[in-house]
mmCIF file of C-alpha atoms and ligand atoms in Angstrom:
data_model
loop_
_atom_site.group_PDB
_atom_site.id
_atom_site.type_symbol
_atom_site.label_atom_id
_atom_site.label_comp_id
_atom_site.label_asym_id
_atom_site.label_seq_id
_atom_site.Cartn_x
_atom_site.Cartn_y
_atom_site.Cartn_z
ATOM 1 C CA UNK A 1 39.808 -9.856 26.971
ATOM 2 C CA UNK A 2 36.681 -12.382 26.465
ATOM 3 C CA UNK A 3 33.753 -10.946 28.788
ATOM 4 C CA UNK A 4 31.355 -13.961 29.736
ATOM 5 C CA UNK A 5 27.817 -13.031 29.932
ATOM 6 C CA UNK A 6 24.546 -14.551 31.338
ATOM 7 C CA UNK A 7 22.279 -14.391 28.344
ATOM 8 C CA UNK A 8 20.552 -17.064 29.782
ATOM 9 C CA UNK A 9 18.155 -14.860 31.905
ATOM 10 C CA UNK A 10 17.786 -12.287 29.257
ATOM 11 C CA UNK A 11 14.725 -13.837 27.644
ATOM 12 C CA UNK A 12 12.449 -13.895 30.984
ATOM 13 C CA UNK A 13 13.609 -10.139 31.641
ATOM 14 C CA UNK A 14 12.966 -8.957 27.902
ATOM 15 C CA UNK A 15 9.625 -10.272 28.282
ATOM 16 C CA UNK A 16 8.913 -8.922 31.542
ATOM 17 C CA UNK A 17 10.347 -5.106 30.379
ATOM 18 C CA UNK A 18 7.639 -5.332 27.783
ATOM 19 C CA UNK A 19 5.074 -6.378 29.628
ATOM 20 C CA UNK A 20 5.683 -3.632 32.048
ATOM 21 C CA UNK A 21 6.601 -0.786 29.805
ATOM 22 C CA UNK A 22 3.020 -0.936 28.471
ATOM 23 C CA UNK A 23 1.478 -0.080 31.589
ATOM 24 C CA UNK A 24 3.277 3.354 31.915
ATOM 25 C CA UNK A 25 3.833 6.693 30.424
ATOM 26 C CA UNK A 26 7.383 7.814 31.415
ATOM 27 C CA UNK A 27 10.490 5.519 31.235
ATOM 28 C CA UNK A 28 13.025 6.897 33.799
ATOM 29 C CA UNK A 29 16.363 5.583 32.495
ATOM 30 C CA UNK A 30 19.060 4.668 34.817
ATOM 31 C CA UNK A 31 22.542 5.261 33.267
ATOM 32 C CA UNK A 32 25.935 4.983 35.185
ATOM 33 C CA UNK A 33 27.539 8.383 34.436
ATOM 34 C CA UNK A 34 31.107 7.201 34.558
ATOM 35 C CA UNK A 35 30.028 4.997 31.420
ATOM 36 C CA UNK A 36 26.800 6.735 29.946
ATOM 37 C CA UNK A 37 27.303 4.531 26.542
ATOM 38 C CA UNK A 38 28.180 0.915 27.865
ATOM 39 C CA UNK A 39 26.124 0.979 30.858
ATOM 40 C CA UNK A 40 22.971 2.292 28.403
ATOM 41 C CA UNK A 41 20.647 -1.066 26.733
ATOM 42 C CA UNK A 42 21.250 -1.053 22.846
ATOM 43 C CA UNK A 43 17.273 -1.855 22.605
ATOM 44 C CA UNK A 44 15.957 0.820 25.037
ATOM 45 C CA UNK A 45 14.751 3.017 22.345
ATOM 46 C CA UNK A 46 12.633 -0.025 20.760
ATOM 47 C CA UNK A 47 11.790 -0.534 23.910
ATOM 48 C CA UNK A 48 10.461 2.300 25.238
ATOM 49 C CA UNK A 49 9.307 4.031 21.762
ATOM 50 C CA UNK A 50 6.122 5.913 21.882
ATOM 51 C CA UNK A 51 6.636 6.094 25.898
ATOM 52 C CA UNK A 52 8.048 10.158 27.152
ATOM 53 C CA UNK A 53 12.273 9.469 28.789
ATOM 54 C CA UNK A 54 14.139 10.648 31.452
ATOM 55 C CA UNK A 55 17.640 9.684 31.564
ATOM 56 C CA UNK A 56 19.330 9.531 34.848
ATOM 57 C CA UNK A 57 23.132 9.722 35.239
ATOM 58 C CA UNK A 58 23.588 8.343 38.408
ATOM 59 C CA UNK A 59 27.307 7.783 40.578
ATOM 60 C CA UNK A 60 27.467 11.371 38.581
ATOM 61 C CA UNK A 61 29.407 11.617 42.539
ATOM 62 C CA UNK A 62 32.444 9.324 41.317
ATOM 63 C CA UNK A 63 32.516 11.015 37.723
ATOM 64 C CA UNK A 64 34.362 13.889 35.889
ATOM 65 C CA UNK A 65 32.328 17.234 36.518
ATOM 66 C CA UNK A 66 32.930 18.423 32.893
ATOM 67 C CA UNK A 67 31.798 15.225 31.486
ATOM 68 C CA UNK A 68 28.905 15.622 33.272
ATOM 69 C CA UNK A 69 27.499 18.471 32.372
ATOM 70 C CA UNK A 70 28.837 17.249 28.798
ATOM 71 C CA UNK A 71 26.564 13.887 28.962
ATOM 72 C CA UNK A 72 23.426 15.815 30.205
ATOM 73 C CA UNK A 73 23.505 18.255 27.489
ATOM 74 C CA UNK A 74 23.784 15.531 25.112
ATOM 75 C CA UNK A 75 20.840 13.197 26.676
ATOM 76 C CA UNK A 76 19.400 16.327 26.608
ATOM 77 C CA UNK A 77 19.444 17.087 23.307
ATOM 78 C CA UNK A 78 18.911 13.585 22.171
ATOM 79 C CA UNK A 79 15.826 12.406 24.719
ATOM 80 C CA UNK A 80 14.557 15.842 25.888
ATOM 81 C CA UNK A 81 15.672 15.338 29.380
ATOM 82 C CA UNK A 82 18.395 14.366 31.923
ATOM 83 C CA UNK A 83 19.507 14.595 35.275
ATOM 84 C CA UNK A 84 22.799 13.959 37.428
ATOM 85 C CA UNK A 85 22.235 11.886 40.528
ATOM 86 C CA UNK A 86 23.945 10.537 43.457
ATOM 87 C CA UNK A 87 20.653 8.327 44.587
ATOM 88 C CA UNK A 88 22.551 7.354 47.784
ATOM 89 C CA UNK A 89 22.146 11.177 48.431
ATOM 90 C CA UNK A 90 18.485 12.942 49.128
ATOM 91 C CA UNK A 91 17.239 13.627 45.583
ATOM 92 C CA UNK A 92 15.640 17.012 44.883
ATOM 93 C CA UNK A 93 12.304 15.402 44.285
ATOM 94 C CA UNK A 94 10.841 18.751 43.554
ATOM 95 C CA UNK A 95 12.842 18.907 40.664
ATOM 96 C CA UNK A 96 12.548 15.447 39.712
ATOM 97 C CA UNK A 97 8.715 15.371 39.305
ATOM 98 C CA UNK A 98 9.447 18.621 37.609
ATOM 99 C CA UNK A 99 11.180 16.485 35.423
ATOM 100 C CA UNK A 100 8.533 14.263 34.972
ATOM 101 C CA UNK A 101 5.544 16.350 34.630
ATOM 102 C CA UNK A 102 7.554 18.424 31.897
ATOM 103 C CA UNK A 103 8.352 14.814 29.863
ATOM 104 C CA UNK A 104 5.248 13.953 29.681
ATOM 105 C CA UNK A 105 3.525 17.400 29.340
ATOM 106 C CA UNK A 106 2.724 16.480 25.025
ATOM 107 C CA UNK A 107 0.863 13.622 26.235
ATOM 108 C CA UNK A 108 -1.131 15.500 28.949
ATOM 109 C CA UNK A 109 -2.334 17.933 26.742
ATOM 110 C CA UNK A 110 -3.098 15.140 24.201
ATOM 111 C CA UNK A 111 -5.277 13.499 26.516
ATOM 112 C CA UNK A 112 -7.028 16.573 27.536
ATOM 113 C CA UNK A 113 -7.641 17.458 24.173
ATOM 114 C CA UNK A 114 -9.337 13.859 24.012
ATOM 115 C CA UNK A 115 -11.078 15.005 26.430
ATOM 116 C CA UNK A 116 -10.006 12.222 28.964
ATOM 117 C CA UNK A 117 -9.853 12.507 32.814
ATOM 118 C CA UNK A 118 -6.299 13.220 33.803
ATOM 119 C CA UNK A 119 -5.022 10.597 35.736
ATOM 120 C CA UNK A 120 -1.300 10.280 37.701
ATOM 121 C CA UNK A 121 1.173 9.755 35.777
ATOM 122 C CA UNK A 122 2.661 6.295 35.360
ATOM 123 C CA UNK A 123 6.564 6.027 35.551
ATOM 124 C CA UNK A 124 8.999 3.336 35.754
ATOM 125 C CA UNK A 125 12.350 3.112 36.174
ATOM 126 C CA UNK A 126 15.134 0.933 34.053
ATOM 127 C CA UNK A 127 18.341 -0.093 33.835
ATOM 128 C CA UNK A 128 21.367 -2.495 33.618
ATOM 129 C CA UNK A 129 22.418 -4.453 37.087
ATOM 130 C CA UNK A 130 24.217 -2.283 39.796
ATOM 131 C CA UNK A 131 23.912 1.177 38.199
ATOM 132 C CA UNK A 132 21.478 2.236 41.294
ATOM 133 C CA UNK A 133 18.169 1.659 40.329
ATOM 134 C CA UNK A 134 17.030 0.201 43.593
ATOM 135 C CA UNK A 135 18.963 2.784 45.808
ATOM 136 C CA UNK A 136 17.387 5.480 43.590
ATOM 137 C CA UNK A 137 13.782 4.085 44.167
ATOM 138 C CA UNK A 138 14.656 4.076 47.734
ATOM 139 C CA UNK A 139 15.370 7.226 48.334
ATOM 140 C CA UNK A 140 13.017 8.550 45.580
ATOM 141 C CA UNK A 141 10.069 7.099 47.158
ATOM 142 C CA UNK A 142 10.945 7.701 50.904
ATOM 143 C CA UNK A 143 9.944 6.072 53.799
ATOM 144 C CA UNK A 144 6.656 7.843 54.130
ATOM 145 C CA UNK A 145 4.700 6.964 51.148
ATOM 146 C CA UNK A 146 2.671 4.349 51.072
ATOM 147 C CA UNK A 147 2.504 1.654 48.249
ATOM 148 C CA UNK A 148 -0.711 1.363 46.616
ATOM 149 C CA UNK A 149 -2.483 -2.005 46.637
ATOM 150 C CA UNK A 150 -3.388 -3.946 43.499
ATOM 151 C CA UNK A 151 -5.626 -2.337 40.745
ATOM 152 C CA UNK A 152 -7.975 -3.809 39.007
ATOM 153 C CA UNK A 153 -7.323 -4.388 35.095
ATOM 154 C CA UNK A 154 -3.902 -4.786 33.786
ATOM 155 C CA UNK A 155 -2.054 -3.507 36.489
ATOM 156 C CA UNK A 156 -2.808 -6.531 38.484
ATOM 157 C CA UNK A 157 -0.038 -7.689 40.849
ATOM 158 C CA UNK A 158 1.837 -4.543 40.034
ATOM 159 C CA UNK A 159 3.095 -2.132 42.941
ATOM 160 C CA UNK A 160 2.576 1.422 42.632
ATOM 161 C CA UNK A 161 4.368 3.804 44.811
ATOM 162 C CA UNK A 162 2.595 7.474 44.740
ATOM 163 C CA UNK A 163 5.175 10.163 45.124
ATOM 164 C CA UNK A 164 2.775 13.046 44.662
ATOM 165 C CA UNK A 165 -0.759 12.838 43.883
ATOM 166 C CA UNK A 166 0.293 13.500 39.895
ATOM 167 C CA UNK A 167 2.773 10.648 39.766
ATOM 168 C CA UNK A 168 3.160 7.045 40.568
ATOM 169 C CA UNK A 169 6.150 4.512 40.541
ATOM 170 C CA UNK A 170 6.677 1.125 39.366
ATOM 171 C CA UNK A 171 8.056 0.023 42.370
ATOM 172 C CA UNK A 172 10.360 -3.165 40.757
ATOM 173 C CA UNK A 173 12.994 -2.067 38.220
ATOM 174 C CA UNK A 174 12.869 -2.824 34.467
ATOM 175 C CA UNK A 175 16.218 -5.100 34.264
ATOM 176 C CA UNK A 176 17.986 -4.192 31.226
ATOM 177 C CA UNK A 177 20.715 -6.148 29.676
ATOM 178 C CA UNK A 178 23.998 -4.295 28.508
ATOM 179 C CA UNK A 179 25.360 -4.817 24.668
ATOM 180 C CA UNK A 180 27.156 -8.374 25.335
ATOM 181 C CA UNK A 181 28.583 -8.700 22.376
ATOM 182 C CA UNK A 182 30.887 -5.479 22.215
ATOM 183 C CA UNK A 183 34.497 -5.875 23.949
ATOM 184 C CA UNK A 184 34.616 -2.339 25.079
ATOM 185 C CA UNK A 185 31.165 -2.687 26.644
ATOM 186 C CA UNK A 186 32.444 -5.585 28.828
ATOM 187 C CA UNK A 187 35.301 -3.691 29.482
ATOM 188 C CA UNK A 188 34.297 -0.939 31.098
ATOM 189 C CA UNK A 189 31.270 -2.400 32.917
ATOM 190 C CA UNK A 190 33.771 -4.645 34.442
ATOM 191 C CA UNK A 191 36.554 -1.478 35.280
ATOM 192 C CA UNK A 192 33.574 -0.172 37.055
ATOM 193 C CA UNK A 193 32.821 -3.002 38.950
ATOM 194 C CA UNK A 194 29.514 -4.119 37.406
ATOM 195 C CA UNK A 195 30.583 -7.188 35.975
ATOM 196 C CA UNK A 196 31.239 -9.754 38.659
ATOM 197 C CA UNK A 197 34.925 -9.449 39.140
ATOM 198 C CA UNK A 198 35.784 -13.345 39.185
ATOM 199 C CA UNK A 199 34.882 -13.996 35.399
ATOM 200 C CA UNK A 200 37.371 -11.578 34.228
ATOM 201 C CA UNK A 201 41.141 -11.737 34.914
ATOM 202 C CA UNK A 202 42.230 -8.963 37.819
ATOM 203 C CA UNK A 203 45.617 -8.018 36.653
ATOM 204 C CA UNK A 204 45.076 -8.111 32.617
ATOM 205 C CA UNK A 205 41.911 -5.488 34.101
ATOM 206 C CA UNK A 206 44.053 -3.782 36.381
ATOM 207 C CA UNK A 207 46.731 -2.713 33.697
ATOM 208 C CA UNK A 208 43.418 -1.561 31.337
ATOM 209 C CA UNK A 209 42.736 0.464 33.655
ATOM 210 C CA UNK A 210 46.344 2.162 34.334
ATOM 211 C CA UNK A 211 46.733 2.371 30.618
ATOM 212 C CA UNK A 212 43.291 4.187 29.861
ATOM 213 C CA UNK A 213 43.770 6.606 32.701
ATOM 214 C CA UNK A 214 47.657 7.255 31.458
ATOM 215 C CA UNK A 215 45.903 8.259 28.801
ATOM 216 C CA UNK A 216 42.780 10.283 29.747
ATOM 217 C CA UNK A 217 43.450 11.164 33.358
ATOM 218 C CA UNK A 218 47.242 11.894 32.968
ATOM 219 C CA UNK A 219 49.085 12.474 36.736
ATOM 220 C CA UNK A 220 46.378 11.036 38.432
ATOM 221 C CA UNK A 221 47.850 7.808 39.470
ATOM 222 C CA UNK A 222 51.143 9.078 39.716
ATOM 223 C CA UNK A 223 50.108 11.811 42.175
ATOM 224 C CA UNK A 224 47.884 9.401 44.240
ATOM 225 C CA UNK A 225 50.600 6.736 44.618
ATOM 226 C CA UNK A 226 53.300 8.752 44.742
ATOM 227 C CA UNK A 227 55.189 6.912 41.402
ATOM 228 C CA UNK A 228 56.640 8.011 38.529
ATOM 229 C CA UNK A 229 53.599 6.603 36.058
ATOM 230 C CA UNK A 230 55.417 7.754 32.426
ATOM 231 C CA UNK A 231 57.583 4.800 32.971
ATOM 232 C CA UNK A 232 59.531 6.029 30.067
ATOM 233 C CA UNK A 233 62.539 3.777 30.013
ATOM 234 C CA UNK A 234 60.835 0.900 30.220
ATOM 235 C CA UNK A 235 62.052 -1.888 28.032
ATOM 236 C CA UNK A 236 59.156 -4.278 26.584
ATOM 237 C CA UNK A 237 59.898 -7.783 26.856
ATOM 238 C CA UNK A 238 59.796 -10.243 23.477
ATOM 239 C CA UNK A 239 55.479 -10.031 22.246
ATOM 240 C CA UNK A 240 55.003 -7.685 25.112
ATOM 241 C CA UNK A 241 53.744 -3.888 23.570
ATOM 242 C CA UNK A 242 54.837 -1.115 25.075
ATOM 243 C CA UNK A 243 51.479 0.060 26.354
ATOM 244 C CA UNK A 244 51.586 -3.026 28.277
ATOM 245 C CA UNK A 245 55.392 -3.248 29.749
ATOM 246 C CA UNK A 246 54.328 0.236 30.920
ATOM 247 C CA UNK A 247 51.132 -0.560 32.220
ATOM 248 C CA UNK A 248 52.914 -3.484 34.040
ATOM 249 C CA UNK A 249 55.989 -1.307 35.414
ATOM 250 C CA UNK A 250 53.056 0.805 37.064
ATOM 251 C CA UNK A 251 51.801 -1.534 38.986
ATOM 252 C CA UNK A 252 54.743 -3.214 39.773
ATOM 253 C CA UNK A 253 55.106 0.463 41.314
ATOM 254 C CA UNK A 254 52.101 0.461 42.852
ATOM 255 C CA UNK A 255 52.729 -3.106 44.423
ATOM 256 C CA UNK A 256 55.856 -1.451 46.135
ATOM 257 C CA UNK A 257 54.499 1.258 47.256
ATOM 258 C CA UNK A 258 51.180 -0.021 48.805
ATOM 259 C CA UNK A 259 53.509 -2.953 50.788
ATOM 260 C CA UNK A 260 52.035 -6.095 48.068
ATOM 261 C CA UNK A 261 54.831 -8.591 48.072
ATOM 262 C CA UNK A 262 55.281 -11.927 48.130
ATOM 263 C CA UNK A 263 57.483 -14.210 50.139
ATOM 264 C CA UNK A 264 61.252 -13.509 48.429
ATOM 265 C CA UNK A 265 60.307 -9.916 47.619
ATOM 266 C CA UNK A 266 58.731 -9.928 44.402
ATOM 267 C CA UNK A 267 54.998 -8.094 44.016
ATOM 268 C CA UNK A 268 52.266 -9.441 44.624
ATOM 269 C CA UNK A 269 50.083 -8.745 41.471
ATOM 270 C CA UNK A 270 46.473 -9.442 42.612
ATOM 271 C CA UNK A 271 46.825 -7.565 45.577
ATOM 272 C CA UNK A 272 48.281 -4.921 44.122
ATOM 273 C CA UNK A 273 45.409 -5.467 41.072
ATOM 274 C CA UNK A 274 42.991 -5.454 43.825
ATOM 275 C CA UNK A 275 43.870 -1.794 45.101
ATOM 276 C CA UNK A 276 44.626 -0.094 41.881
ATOM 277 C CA UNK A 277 40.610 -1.232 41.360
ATOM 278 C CA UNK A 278 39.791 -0.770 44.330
ATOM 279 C CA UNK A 279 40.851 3.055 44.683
ATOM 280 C CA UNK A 280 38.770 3.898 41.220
ATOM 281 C CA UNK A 281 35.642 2.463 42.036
ATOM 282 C CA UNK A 282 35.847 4.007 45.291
ATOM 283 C CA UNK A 283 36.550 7.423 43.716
ATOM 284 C CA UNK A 284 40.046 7.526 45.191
ATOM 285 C CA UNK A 285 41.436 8.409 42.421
ATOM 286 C CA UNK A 286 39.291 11.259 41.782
ATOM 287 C CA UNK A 287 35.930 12.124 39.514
ATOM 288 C CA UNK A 288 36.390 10.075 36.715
ATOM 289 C CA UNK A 289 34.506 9.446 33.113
ATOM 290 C CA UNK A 290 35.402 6.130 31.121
ATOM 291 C CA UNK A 291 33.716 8.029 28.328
ATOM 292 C CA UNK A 292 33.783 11.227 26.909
ATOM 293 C CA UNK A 293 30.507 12.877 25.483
ATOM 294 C CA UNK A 294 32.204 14.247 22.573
ATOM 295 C CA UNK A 295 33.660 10.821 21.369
HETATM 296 P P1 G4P B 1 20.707 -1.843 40.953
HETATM 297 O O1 G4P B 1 19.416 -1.855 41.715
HETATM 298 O O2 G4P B 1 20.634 -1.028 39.700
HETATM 299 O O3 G4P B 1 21.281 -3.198 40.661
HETATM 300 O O4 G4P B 1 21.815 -1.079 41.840
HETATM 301 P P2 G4P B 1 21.809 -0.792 43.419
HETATM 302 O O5 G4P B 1 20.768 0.195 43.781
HETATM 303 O O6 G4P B 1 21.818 -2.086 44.136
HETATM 304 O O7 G4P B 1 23.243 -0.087 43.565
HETATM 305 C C1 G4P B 1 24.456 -0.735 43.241
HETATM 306 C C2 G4P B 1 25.583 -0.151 44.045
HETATM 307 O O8 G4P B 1 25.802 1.211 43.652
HETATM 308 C C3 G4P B 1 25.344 -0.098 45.553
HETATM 309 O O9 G4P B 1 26.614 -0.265 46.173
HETATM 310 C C4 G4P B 1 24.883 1.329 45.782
HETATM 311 O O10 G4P B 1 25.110 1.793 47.091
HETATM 312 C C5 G4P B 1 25.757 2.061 44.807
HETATM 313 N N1 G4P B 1 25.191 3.351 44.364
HETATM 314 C C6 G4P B 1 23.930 3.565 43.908
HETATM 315 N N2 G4P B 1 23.774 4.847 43.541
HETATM 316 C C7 G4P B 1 24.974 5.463 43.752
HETATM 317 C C8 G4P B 1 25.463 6.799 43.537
HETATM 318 O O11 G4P B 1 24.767 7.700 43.036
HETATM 319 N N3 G4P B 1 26.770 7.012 43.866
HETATM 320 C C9 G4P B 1 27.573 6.062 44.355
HETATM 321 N N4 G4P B 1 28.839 6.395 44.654
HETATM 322 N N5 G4P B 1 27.134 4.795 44.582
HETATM 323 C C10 G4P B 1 25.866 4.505 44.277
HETATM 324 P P3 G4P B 1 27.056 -1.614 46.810
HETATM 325 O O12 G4P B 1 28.501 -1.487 47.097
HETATM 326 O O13 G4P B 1 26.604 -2.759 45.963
HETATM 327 O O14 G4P B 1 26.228 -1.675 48.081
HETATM 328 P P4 G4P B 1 26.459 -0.812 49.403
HETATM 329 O O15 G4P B 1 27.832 -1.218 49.870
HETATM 330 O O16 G4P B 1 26.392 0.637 49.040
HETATM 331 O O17 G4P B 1 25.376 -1.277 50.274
#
């Protein structure tokens, strides 16, 4: 499967990550929990080094609760802290600037020892298209607090939001690129929906998708659709494998089941593409990880 990018853009937005990243203390990264590797930027750490992290696994709603826990332990471990999120959902902003305060509590004291007047702390948030970063800054910021107005110096023509009187928000989104050049990446960013659907092919993604979750997530689409998913005696056809006749037989199953046919009787494979997609992304299916922390 050949995932078609946009690097175009990716030169403007590099620039303007850099500029921005300079002007704050915290990064607050935005990860998709359901794919905490592909949806993360290979450069973030270059990035963002010297600057305190947050990671943020957001949709952590639509993902395995195991997994979960799994991924924040690890971020964790490797950044110093992590949260799970549903931003859609009031966030537990207590606990967030907790969060915050406790990231960047080295470089408080550093500054004190310095000598130097505390000041709010300066946060933005980053991350690849669609994994929530505007409906997290939404509901993060509220309704009731007030943007600040320009400062003078570099922060010129920046937005500010103040969320307590210790910290203060970027209020536009670093836009991070994912790694374009790894199939797997593309893969899953598109079995998530992230990728716009058109530039990949719907059934080739559909049976990906039966396949992994055969795999991983054994019963789950048999119980859902009521089908008999081991599709054991299935006979591959000449340069078909046998992951694939089975993925194939599946939704052929599916098809049936859900009413997709075409005129004649046979199944209607994008529709029945469509729906097989359709009921993961929308957490039909169940809570469910495309990656596994302990991969
Ligand atoms: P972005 O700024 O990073 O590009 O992402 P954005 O906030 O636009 O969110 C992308 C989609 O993900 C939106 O859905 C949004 O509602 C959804 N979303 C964000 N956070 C969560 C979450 O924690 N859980 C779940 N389940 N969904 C989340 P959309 O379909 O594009 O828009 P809409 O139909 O919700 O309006």
């Amino acid at each position: 499967m050949d995932v078609q990018w946009y690097p175009g853009h990716m030169t403007k937005t590099v620039r303007q990550m850099q500029e921005d990243v300079r002007l704050v203390d915290i990064v607050i990264e935005i990860l998709d929990a359901r794919v905490p590797v592909s949806s993360r930027n290979p450069d973030i750490d270059r990035i963002a080094a010297g600057k305190s992290r947050l990671v943020l696994l957001n949709k952590a709603d639509l993902a395995d609760e195991a997994e979960n826990k799994a991924w924040q332990l690890r971020f964790e471990r490797e950044l110093g802290g992590a949260m799970l999120l549903d931003a859609r959902k009031r966030i537990d902003k207590k606990k967030l600037i907790g969060m915050i305060q406790s990231a960047c509590a080295e470089k408080i004291a550093r500054d004190r020892a310095k000598g130097m007047k505390e000041r709010p702390i300066r946060a933005m948030v980053c991350g690849i298209p669609n994994v929530g970063k505007s409906t997290f800054i939404n509901s993060f910021a509220g309704r009731a607090i007030a943007k600040t107005g320009n400062k003078p110096g570099v922060t010129r023509g920046k937005q500010w939001i103040r969320l307590d009187t210790k910290i203060e928000l970027l209020d536009t989104p670093g836009l991070l690129w994912p790694k374009f050049e790894d199939r797997i990446v593309g893969e899953n960013l598109a079995l998530i929906g992230s990728i716009n659907d058109q530039i990949l092919p719907q059934d080739e993604l559909a049976m990906l998708l039966i396949t992994r979750l055969c795999s991983a997530y054994p019963g789950v689409i048999g119980d859902r659709f009521g089908i008999d998913e081991k599709a054991e005696d299935v006979i591959p056809l000449a340069g078909q494998s046998e992951e694939s006749a089975r993925a194939l037989t599946i939704l052929e199953a599916v098809g049936q089941k859900r009413g997709c046919l075409v005129k004649g009787g046979g199944i209607d494979y994008s529709r029945a593409s469509a729906i097989m997609l359709d009921e993961f992304r929308s957490g039909n299916l169940g809570r469910i990880t495309l990656e596994k922390a302990d991969a």
